[in-house]
mmCIF file of C-alpha atoms in Angstrom:
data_model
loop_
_atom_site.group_PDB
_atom_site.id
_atom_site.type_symbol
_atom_site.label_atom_id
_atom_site.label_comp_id
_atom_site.label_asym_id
_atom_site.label_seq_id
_atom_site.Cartn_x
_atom_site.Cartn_y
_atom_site.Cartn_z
ATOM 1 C CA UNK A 1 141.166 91.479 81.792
ATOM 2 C CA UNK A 2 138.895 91.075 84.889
ATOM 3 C CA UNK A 3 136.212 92.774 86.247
ATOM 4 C CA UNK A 4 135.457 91.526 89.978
ATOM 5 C CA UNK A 5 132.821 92.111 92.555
ATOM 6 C CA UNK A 6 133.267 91.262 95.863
ATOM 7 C CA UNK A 7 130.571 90.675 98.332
ATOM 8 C CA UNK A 8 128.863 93.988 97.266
ATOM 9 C CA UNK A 9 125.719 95.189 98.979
ATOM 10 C CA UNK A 10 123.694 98.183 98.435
ATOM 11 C CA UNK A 11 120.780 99.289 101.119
ATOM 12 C CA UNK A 12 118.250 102.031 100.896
ATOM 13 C CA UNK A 13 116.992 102.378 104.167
ATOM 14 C CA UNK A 14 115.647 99.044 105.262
ATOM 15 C CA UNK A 15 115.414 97.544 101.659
ATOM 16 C CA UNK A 16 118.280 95.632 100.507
ATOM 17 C CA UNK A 17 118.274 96.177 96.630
ATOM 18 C CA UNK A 18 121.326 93.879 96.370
ATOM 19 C CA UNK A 19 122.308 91.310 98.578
ATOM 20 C CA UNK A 20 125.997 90.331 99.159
ATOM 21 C CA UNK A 21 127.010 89.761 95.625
ATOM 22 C CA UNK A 22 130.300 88.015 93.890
ATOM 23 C CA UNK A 23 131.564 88.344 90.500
ATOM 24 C CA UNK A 24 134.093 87.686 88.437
ATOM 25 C CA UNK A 25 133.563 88.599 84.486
ATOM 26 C CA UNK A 26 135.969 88.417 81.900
ATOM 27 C CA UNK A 27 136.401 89.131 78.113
ATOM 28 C CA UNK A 28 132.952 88.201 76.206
ATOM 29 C CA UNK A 29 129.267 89.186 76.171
ATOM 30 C CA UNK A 30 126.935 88.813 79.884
ATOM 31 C CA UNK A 31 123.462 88.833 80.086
ATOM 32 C CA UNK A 32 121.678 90.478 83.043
ATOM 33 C CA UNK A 33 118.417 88.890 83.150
ATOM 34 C CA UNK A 34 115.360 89.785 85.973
ATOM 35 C CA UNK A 35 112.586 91.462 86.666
ATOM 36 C CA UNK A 36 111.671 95.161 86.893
ATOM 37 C CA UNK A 37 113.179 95.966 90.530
ATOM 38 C CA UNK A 38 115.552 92.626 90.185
ATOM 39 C CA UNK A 39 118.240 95.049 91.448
ATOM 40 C CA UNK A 40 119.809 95.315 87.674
ATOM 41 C CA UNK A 41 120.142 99.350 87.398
ATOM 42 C CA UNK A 42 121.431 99.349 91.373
ATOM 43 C CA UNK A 43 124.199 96.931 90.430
ATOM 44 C CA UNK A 44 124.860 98.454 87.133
ATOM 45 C CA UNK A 45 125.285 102.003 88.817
ATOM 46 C CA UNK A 46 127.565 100.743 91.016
ATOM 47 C CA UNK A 47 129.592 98.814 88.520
ATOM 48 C CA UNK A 48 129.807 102.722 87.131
ATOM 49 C CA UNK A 49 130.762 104.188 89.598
ATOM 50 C CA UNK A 50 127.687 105.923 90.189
ATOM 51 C CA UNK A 51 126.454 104.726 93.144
ATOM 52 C CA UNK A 52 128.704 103.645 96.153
ATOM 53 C CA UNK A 53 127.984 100.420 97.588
ATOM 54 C CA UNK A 54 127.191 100.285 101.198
ATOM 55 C CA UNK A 55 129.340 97.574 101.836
ATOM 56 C CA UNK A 56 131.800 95.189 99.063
ATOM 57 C CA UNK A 57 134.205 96.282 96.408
ATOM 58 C CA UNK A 58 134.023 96.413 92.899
ATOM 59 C CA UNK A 59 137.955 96.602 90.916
ATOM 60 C CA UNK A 60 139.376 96.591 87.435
ATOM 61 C CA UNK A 61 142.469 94.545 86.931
ATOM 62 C CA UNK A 62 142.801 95.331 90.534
ATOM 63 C CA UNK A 63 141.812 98.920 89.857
ATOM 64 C CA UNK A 64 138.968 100.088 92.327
ATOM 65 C CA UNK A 65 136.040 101.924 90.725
ATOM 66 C CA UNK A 66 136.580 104.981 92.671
ATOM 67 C CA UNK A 67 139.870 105.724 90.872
ATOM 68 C CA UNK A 68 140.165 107.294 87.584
ATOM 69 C CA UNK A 69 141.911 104.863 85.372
ATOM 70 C CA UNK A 70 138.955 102.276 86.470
ATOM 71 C CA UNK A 71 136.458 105.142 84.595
ATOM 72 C CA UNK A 72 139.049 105.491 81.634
ATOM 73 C CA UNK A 73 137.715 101.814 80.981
ATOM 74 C CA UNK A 74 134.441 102.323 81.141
ATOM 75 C CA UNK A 75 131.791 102.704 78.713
ATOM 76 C CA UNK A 76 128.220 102.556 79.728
ATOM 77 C CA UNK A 77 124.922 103.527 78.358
ATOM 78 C CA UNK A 78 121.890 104.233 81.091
ATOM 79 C CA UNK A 79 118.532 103.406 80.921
ATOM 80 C CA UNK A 80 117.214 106.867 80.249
ATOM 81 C CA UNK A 81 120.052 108.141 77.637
ATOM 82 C CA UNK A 82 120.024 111.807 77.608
ATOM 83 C CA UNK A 83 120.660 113.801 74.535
ATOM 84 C CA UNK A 84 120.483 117.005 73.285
ATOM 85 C CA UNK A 85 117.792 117.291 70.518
ATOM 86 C CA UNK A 86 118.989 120.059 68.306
ATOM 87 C CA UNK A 87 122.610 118.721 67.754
ATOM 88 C CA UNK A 88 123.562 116.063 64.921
ATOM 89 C CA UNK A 89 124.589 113.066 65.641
ATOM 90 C CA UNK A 90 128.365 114.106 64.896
ATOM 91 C CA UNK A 91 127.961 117.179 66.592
ATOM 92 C CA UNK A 92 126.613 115.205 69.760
ATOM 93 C CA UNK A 93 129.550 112.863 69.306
ATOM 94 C CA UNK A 94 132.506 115.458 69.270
ATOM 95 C CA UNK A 95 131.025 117.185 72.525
ATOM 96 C CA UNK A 96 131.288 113.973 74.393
ATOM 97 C CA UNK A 97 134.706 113.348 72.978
ATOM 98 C CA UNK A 98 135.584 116.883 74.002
ATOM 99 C CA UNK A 99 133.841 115.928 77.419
ATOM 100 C CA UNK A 100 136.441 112.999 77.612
ATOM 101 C CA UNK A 101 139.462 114.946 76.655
ATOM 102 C CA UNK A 102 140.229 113.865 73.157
ATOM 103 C CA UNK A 103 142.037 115.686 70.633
ATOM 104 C CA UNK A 104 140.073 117.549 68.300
ATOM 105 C CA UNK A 105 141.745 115.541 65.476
ATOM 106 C CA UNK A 106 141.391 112.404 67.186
ATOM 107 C CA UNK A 107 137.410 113.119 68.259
ATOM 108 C CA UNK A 108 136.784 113.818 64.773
ATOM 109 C CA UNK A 109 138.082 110.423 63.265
ATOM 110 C CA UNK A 110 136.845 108.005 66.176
ATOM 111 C CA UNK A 111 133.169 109.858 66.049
ATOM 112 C CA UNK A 112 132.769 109.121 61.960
ATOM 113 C CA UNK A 113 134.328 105.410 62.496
ATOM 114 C CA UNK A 114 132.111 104.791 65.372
ATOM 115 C CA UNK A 115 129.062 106.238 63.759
ATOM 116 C CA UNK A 116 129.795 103.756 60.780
ATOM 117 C CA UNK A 117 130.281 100.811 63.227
ATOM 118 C CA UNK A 118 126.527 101.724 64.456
ATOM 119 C CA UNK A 119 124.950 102.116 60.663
ATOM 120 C CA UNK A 120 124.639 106.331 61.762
ATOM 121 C CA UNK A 121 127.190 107.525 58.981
ATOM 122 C CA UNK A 122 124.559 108.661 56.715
ATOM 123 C CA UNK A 123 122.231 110.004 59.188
ATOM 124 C CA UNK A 124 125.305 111.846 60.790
ATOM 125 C CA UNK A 125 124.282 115.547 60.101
ATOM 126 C CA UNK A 126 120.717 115.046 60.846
ATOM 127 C CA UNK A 127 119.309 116.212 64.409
ATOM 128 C CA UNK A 128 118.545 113.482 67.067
ATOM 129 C CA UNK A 129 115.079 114.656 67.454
ATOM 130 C CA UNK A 130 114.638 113.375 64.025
ATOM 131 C CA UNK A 131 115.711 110.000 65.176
ATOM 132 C CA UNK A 132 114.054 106.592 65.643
ATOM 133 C CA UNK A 133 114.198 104.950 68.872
ATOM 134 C CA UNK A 134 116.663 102.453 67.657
ATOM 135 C CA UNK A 135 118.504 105.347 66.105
ATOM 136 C CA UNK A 136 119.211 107.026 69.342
ATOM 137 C CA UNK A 137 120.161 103.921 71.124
ATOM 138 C CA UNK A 138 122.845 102.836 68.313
ATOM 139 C CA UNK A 139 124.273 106.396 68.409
ATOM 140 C CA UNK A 140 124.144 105.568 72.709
ATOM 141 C CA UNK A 141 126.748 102.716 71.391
ATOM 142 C CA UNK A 142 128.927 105.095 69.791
ATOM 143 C CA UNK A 143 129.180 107.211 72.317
ATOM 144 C CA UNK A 144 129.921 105.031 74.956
ATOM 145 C CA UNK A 145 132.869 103.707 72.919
ATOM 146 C CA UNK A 146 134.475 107.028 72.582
ATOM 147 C CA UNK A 147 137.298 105.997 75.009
ATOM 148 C CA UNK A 148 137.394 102.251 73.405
ATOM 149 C CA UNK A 149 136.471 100.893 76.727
ATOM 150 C CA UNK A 150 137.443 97.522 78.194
ATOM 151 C CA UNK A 151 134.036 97.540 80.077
ATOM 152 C CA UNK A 152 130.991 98.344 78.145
ATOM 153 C CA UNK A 153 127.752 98.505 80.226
ATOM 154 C CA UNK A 154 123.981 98.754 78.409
ATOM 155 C CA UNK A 155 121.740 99.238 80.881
ATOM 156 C CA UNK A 156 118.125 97.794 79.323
ATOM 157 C CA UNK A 157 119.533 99.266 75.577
ATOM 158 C CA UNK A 158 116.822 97.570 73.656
ATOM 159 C CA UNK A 159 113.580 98.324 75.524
ATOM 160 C CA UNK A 160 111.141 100.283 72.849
ATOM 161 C CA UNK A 161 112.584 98.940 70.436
ATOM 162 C CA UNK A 162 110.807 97.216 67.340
ATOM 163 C CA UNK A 163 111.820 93.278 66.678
ATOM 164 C CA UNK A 164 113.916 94.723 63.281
ATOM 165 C CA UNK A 165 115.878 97.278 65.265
ATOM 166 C CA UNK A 166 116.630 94.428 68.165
ATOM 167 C CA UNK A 167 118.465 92.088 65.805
ATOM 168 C CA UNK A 168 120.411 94.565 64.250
ATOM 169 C CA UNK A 169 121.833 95.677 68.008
ATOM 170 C CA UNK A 170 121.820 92.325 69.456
ATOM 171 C CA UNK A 171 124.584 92.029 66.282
ATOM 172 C CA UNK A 172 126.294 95.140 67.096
ATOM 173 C CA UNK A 173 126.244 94.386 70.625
ATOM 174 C CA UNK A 174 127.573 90.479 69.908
ATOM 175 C CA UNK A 175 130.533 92.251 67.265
ATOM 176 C CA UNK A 176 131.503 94.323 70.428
ATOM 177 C CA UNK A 177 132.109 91.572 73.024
ATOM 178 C CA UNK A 178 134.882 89.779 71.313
ATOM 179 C CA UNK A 179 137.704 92.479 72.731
ATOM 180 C CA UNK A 180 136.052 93.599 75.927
ATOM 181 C CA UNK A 181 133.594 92.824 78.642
ATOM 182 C CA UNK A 182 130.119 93.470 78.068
ATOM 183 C CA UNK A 183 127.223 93.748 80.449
ATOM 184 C CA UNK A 184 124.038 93.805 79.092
ATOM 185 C CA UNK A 185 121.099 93.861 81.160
ATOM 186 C CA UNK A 186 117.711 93.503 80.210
ATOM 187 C CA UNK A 187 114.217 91.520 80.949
ATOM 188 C CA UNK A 188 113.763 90.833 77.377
ATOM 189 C CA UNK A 189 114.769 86.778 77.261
ATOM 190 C CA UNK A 190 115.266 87.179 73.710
ATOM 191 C CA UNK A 191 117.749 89.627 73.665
ATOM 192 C CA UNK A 192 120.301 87.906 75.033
ATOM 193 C CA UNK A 193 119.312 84.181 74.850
ATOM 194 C CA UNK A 194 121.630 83.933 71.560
ATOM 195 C CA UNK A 195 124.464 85.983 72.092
ATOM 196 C CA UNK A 196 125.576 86.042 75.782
ATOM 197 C CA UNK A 197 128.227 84.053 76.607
ATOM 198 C CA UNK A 198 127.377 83.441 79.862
ATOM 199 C CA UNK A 199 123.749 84.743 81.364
ATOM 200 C CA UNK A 200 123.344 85.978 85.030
ATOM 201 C CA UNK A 201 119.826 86.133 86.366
ATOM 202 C CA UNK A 202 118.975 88.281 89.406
ATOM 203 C CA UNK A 203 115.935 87.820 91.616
ATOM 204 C CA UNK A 204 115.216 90.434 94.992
ATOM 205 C CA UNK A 205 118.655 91.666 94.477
ATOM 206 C CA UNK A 206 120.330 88.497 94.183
ATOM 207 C CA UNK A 207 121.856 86.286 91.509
ATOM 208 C CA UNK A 208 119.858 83.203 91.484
ATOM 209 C CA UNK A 209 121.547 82.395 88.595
ATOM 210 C CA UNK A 210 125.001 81.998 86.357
ATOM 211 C CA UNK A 211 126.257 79.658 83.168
ATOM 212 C CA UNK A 212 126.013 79.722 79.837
ATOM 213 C CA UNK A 213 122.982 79.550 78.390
ATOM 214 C CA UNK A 214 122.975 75.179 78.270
ATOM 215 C CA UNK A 215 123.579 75.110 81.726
ATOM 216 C CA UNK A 216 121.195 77.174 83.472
ATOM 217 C CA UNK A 217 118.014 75.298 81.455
ATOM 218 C CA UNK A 218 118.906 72.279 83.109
ATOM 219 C CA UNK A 219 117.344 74.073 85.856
ATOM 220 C CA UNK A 220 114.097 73.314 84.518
ATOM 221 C CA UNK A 221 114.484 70.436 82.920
ATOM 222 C CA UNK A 222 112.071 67.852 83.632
ATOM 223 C CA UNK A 223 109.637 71.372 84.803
ATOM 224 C CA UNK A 224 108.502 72.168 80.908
ATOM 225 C CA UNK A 225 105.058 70.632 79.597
ATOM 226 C CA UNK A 226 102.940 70.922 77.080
ATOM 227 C CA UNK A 227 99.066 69.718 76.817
ATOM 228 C CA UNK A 228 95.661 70.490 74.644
ATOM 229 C CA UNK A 229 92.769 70.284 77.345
ATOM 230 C CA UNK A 230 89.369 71.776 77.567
ATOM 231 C CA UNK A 231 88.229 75.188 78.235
ATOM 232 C CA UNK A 232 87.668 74.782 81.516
ATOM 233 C CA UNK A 233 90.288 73.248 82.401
ATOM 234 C CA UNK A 234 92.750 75.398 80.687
ATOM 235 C CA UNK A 235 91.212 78.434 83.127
ATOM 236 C CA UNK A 236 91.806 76.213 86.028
ATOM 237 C CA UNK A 237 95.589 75.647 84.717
ATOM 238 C CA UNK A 238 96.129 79.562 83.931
ATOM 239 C CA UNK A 239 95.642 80.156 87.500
ATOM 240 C CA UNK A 240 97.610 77.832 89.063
ATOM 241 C CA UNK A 241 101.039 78.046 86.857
ATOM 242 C CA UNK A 242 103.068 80.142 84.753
ATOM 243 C CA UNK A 243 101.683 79.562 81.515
ATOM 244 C CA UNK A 244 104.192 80.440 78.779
ATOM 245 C CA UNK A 245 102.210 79.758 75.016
ATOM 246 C CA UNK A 246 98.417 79.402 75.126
ATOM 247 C CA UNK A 247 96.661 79.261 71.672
ATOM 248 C CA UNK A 248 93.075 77.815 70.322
ATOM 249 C CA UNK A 249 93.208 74.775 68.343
ATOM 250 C CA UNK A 250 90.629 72.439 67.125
ATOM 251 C CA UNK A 251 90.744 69.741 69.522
ATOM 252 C CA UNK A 252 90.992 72.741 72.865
ATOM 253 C CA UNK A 253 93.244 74.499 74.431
ATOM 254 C CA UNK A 254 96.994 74.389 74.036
ATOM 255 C CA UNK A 255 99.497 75.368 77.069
ATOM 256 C CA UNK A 256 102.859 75.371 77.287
ATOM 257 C CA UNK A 257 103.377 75.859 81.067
ATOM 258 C CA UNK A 258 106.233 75.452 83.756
ATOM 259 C CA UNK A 259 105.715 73.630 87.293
ATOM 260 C CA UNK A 260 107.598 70.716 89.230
ATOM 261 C CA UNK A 261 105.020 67.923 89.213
ATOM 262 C CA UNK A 262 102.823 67.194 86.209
ATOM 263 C CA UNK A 263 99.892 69.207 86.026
ATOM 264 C CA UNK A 264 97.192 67.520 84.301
ATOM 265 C CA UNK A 265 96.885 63.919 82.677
ATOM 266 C CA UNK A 266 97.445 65.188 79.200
ATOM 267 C CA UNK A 267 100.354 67.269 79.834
ATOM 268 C CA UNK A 268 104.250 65.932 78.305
ATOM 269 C CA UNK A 269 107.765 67.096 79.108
ATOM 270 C CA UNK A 270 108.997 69.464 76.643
ATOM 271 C CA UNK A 271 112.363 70.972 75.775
ATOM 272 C CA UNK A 272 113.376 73.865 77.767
ATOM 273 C CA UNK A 273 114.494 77.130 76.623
ATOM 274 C CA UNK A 274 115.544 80.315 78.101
ATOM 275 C CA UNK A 275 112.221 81.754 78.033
ATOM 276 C CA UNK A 276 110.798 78.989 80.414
ATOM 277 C CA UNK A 277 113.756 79.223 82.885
ATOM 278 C CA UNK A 278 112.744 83.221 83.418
ATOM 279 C CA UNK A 279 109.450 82.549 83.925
ATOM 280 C CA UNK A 280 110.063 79.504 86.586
ATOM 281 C CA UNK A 281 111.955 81.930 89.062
ATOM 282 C CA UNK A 282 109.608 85.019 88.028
ATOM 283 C CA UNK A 283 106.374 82.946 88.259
ATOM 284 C CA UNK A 284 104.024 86.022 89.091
ATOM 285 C CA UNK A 285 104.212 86.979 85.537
ATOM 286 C CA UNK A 286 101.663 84.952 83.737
ATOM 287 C CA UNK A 287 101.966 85.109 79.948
ATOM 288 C CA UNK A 288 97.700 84.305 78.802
#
């Protein structure tokens, strides 16, 4: 099982919104980590099918996405996952399923076992518009695993959501990746920190990026400090880095901060994590 990308590119205009870019992914979980306007959703789209990359190939077992048994794999779940309000969530699963040419019989058992998988089997005769946000994203899941895809693609599938709702597809999401290849992308660090097997990061429309999570932190490693300093000071610091955790304490001002020389007599390496990695290649985002 191997999904490959080959030196794909994808230009609007003059504005390359990804740049050249190689992949090879194979069974287990991925983490698509960036920035709004990284490039995720262009790559993702194309991955789908939906867009067609100006120049590179994306294949399937050898299967180009153009072809029909490459979309037979796929699952995939968009950013902005449309629904129809007034159906149930079993009703809404058996029109897909007729969309996708399954049996009546057949739609009817894989729509209840999938609506199980995602904790929706109670809720399954209520209308989506009665639905949490996390409720319409975990009946997203199911329907994107209507054809038990090989390739399951979640394009930013927990944004909105509260911290309780997260864990609980995180889980789903981790349960999923052991038979197929998942993509998930996202800008939330935490989402995938924990269960991606290996975590891609994308920067102008480029991976910058690719390892499991171990390896990419040593990255940074050496680039992490900590320090408690004045007031003052701690303005002067907030300006000129990335400041990660800033809190009050007696003594001052604690940061937590990323940068490649040490910034202030006080300051002491700390252990890297995910969180700091993100924030050393996106360093215009400045977490006060």
């Amino acid at each position: 099982m191997e999904l490959t990308l080959d030196r794909v590119t994808k230009e609007f205009g003059n504005k390359i919104a990804c740049d050249s870019i190689s992949l090879v992914l194979q069974k287990g979980v991925y983490g698509l980590l960036g920035a709004n306007g990284a490039g995720k959703t262009t790559l993702m789209r194309m991955m789908c099918g939906v867009l067609a990359p100006t120049s590179g190939t994306v294949t399937f077992n050898k299967i180009d996405v153009k072809q029909e048994e490459y979309r037979d794999a796929l699952g995939y779940l968009p950013q902005n996952f449309g629904y129809y309000p007034e159906f149930s969530a079993l009703d809404f699963m058996l029109y897909l399923a007729a969309l996708k040419g399954l049996p009546k019989a057949r739609a009817m058992e894989k729509s209840k076992k999938l609506l199980e998988l995602v904790s929706l089997e109670k809720e399954s005769r209520k209308k989506i518009k009665t639905f949490s946000g996390g409720m319409k994203q975990r009946l997203g899941i199911a329907q994107s695993m209507l054809n038990d895809p090989k390739i399951l693609i979640l394009d930013e599938p927990t944004a909105g959501l509260d911290p309780k709702e997260r864990v609980r597809f995180r889980n789903l999401i981790s349960r999923l990746g052991a038979e197929r290849i998942v993509l998930l992308s996202t800008h939330i660090v935490s989402d995938i920190e924990y269960i991606a097997d290996t975590i891609l990061i994308m920067k102008d429309g480029q991976l910058v990026h690719q390892g499991t999570r171990e390896d990419i932190i040593q990255a940074i490693e050496g680039k992490v400090w900590e320090c408690v300093v004045s007031q003052t000071e701690a303005d002067i610091l907030c300006e000129k880095y990335p400041v990660l955790n800033l809190r009050q304490e007696e003594k001052g001002v604690f940061l937590r901060l990323v940068c490649e020389e040490k910034p202030c007599e006080p300051a002491v390496n700390a252990q890297a994590v995910l969180e700091d990695l993100y924030l050393y290649y996106f360093s215009e985002v400045k977490i006060v």
